[in-house]
Short mmCIF file of C-alpha atoms in Angstrom, two decimals:
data_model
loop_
_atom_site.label_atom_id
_atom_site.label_comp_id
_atom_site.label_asym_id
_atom_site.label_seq_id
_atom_site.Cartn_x
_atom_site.Cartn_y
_atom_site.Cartn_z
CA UNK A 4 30.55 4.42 -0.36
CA UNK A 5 30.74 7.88 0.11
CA UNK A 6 27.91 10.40 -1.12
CA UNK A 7 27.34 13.81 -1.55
CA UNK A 8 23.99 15.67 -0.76
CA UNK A 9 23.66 18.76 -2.49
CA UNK A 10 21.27 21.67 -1.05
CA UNK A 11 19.66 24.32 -3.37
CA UNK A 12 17.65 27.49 -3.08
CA UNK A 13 14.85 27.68 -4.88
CA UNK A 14 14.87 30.83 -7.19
CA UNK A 15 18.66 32.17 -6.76
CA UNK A 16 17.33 32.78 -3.02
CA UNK A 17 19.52 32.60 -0.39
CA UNK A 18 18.76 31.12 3.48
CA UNK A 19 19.85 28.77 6.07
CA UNK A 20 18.39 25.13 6.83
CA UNK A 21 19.04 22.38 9.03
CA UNK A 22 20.00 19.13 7.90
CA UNK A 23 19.73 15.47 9.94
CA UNK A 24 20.67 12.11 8.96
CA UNK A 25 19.31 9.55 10.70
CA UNK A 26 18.79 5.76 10.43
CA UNK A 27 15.85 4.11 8.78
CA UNK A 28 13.84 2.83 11.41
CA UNK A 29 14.35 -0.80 10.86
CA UNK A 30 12.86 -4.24 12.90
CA UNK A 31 11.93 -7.88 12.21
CA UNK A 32 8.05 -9.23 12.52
CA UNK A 33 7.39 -12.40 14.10
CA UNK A 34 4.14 -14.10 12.96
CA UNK A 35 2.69 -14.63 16.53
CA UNK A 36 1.25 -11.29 16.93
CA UNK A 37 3.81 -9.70 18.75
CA UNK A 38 3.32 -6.22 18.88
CA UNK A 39 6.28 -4.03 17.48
CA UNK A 40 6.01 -0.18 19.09
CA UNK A 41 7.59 2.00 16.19
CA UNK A 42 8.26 6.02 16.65
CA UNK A 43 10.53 8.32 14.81
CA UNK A 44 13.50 10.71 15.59
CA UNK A 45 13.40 13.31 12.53
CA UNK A 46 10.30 14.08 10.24
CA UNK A 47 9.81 11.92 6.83
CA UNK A 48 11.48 9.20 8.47
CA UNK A 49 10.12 5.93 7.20
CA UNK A 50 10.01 2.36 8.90
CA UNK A 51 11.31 -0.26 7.21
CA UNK A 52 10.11 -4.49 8.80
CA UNK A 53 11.20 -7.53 7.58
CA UNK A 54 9.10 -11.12 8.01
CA UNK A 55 10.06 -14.64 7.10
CA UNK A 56 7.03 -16.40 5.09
CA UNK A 57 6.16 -19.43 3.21
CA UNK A 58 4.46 -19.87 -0.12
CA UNK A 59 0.77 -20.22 0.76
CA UNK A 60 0.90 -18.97 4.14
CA UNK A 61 -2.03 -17.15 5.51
CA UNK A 62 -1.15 -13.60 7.20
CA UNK A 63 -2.57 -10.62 8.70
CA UNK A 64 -1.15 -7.52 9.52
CA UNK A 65 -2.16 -4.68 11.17
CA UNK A 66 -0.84 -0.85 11.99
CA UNK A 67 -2.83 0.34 15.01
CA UNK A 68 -2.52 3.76 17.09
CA UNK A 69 -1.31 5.72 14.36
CA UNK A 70 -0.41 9.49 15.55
CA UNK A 71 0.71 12.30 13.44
CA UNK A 72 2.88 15.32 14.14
CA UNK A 73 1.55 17.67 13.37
CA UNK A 74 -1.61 16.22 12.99
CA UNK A 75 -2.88 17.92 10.24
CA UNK A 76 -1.55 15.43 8.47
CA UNK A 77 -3.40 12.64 6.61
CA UNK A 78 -1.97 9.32 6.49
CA UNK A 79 0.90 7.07 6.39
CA UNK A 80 1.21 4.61 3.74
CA UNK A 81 1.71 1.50 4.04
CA UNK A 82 3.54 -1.51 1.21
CA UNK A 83 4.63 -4.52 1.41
CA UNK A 84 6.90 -6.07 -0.77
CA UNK A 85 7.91 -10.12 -2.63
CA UNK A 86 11.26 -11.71 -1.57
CA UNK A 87 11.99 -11.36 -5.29
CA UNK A 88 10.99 -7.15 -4.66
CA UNK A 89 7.59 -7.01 -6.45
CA UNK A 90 5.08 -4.68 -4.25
CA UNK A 91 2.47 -7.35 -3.30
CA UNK A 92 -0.17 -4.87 -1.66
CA UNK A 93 -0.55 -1.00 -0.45
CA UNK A 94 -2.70 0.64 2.05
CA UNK A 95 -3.05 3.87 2.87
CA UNK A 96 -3.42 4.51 6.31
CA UNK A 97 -5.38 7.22 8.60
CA UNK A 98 -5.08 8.33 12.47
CA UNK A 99 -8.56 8.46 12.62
CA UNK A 100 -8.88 5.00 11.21
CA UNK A 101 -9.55 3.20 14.94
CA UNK A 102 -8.32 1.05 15.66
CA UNK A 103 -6.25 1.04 12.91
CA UNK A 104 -5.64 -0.53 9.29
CA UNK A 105 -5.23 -3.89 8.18
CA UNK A 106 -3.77 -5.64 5.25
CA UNK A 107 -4.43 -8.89 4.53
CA UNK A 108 -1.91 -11.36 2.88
CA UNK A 109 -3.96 -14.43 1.94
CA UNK A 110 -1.82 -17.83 0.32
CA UNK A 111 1.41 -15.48 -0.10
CA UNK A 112 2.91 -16.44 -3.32
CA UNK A 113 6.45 -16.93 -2.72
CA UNK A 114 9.01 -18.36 -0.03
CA UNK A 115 11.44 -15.65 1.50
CA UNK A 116 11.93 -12.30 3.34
CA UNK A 117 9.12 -10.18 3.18
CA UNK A 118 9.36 -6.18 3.13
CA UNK A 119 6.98 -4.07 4.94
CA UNK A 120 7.58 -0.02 4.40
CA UNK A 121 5.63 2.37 6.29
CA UNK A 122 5.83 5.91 4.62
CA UNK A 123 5.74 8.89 6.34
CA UNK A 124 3.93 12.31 4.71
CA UNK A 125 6.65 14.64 4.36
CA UNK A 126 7.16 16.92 7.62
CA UNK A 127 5.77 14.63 9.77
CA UNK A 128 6.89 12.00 12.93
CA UNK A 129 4.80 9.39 13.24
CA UNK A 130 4.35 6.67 16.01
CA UNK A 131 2.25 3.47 15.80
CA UNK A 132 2.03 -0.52 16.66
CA UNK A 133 2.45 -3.05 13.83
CA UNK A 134 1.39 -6.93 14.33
CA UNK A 135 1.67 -9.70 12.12
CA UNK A 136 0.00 -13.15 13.10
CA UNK A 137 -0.83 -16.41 11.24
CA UNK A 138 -4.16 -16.74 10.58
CA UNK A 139 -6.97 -18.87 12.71
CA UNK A 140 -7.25 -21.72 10.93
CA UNK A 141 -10.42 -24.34 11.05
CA UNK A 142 -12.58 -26.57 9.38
CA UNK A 143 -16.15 -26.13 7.93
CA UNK A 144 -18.59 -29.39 8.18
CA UNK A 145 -21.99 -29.13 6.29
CA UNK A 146 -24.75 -28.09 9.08
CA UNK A 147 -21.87 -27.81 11.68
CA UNK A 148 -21.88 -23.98 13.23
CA UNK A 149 -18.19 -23.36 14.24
CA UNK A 150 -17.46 -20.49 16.20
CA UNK A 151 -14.09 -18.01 15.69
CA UNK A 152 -12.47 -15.58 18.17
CA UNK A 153 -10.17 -13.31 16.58
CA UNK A 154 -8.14 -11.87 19.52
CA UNK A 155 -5.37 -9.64 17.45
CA UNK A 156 -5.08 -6.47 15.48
CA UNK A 157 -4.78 -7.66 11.95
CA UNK A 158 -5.51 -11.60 12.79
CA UNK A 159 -8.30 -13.06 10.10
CA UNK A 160 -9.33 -16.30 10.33
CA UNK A 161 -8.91 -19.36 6.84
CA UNK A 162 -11.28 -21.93 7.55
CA UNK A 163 -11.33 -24.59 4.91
CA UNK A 164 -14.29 -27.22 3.38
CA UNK A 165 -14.32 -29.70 0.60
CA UNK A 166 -17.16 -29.66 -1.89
CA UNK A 167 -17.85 -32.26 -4.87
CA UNK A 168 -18.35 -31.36 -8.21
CA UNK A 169 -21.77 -29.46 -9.24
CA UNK A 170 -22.07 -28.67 -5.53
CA UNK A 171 -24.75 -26.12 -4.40
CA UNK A 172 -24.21 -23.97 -0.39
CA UNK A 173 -24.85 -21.75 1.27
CA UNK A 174 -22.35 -19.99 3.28
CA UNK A 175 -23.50 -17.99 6.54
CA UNK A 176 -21.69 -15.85 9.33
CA UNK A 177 -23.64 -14.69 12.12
CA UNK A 178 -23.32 -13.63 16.18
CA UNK A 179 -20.90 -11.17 14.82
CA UNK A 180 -19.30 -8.76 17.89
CA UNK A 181 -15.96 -6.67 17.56
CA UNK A 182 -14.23 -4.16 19.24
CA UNK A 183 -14.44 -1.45 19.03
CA UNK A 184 -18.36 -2.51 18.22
CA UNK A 185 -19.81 -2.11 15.32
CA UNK A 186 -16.72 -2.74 12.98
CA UNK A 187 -18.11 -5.26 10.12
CA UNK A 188 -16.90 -8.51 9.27
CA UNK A 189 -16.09 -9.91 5.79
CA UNK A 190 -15.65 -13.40 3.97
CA UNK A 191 -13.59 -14.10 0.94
CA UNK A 192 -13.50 -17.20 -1.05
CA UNK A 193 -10.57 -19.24 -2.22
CA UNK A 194 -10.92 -21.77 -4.88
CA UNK A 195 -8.77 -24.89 -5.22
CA UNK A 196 -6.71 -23.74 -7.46
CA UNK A 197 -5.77 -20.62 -5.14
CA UNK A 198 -7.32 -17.80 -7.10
CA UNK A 199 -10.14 -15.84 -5.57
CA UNK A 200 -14.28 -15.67 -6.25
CA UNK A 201 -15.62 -11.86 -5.26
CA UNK A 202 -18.49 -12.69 -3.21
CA UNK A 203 -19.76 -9.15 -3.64
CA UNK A 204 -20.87 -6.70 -0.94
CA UNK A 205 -23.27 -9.50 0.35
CA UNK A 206 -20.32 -10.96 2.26
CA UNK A 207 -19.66 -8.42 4.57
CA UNK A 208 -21.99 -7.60 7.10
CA UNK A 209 -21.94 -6.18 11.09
CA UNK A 210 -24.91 -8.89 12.11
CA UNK A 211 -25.09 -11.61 9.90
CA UNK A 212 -25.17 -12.55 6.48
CA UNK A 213 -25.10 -15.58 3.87
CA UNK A 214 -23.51 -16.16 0.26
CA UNK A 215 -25.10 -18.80 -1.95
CA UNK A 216 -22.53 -20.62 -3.58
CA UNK A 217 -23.74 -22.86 -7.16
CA UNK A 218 -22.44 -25.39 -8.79
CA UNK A 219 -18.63 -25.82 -7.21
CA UNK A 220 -16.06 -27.87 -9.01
CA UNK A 221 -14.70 -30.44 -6.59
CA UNK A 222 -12.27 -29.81 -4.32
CA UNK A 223 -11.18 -28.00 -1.14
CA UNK A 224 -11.72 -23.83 -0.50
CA UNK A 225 -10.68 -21.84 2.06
CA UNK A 226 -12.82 -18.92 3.25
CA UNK A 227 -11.13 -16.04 4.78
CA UNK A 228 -12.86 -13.92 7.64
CA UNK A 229 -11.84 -10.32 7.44
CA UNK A 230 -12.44 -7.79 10.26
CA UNK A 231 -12.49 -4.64 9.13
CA UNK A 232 -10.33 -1.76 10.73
CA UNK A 233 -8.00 -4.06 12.41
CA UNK A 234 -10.55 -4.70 14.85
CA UNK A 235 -10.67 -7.79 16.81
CA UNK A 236 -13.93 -9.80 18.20
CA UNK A 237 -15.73 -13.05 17.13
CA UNK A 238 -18.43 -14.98 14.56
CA UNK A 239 -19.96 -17.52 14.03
CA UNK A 240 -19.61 -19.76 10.50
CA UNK A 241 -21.67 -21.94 8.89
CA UNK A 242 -22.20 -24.09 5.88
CA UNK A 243 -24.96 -25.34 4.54
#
């Protein structure tokens, strides 16, 4: 339809102002980790992405290079939302964040389109690189290092193990390296049942660190490697 924007001085004060209308920025995200380059015409302008997903998929997604203008500007924000509309997570993003912010989207609850928003601060053009990717995915054997290489903004890694019932180990990652370097690495643990255990700050470390885990019901979790600052680099997991 047709609608009407109405423009008012504040205080009975009289002026001039120019007005644009422009598109939304709009684009689709594959899940490979292609990298979308985003920039906008007119200030405020916001980007809207869409993404296909499946219940229980594993995702990462990262905004990287994020300029301001002007750059006095904080940050961008960052939501993404359900196929059935429901905000599923926010970040608030900063250009001096390098190289950049990631959100992670662990076992996605529903089967759809997926809606990522970027906001823009009001005033302000913005320009950045967005990447989704499916996560790494492995398998963890008792006394069995396996190494990880995480080679995308945004990409995590879900490696999974089986444990029986009453179950006591320990869970180590070490040899960690990023880039930019010194960007930590974090683990997060997935029960059978899909809900998450908090690990605590013990579980994320630059170096190396381990998590004792006691007395597991049986089944199969999935541990989720986290790089922080949409960095990329590598580790090395272990269970014990």
């Amino acid at each position: 339809g047709t609608y009407t924007l109405v423009v008012i001085p504040q205080d009975a004060a009289t002026g001039s102002a120019e007005i644009t209308l422009a598109d939304g920025l709009t684009g689709t995200l594959p899940t490979d980790g292609t990298t979308e380059n985003v920039s906008s015409i007119v200030p405020a302008q916001n980007a809207y992405f869409t993404f296909s997903a499946t219940a229980g998929d594993n995702l990462g997604l990262a905004l990287t290079g994020l300029t301001l203008t002007p750059s006095s500007q904080s940050s961008a924000v960052i939501h993404i939302f359900r196929p059935s509309g429901y905000q599923l997570a926010y970040q608030y993003c900063s250009p001096t964040t390098m190289p950049g912010c990631a959100v992670a989207l662990p076992n996605v609850p529903e089967t759809g389109n997926y809606l990522v928003r970027v906001d823009s601060p009001a005033g302000v053009t913005m320009a950045f690189e967005m990447t989704l990717s499916q996560d790494v995915t492995g398998t963890l054997s008792l006394g069995t290092p396996l190494g990880v290489s995480l080679t995308l903004p945004g990409e995590e890694a879900a490696l999974t193990f089986t444990a029986t019932a009453g179950q006591s180990v320990a869970l180590s990652m070490s040899s960690i390296t990023t880039t930019p370097t010194g960007k930590a690495m974090t683990m997060r643990l997935f029960l059978p049942n899909g809900s998450e255990l908090g690990l605590g700050a013990g579980a994320t470390s630059t170096t190396q660190t381990t998590v004792n885990l006691t007395n597991l019901s049986a089944g199969a979790y999935t541990v989720v490697v986290v790089p922080q600052d949409a960095a990329t680099g590598s580790v090395q997991m272990e269970i014990q």
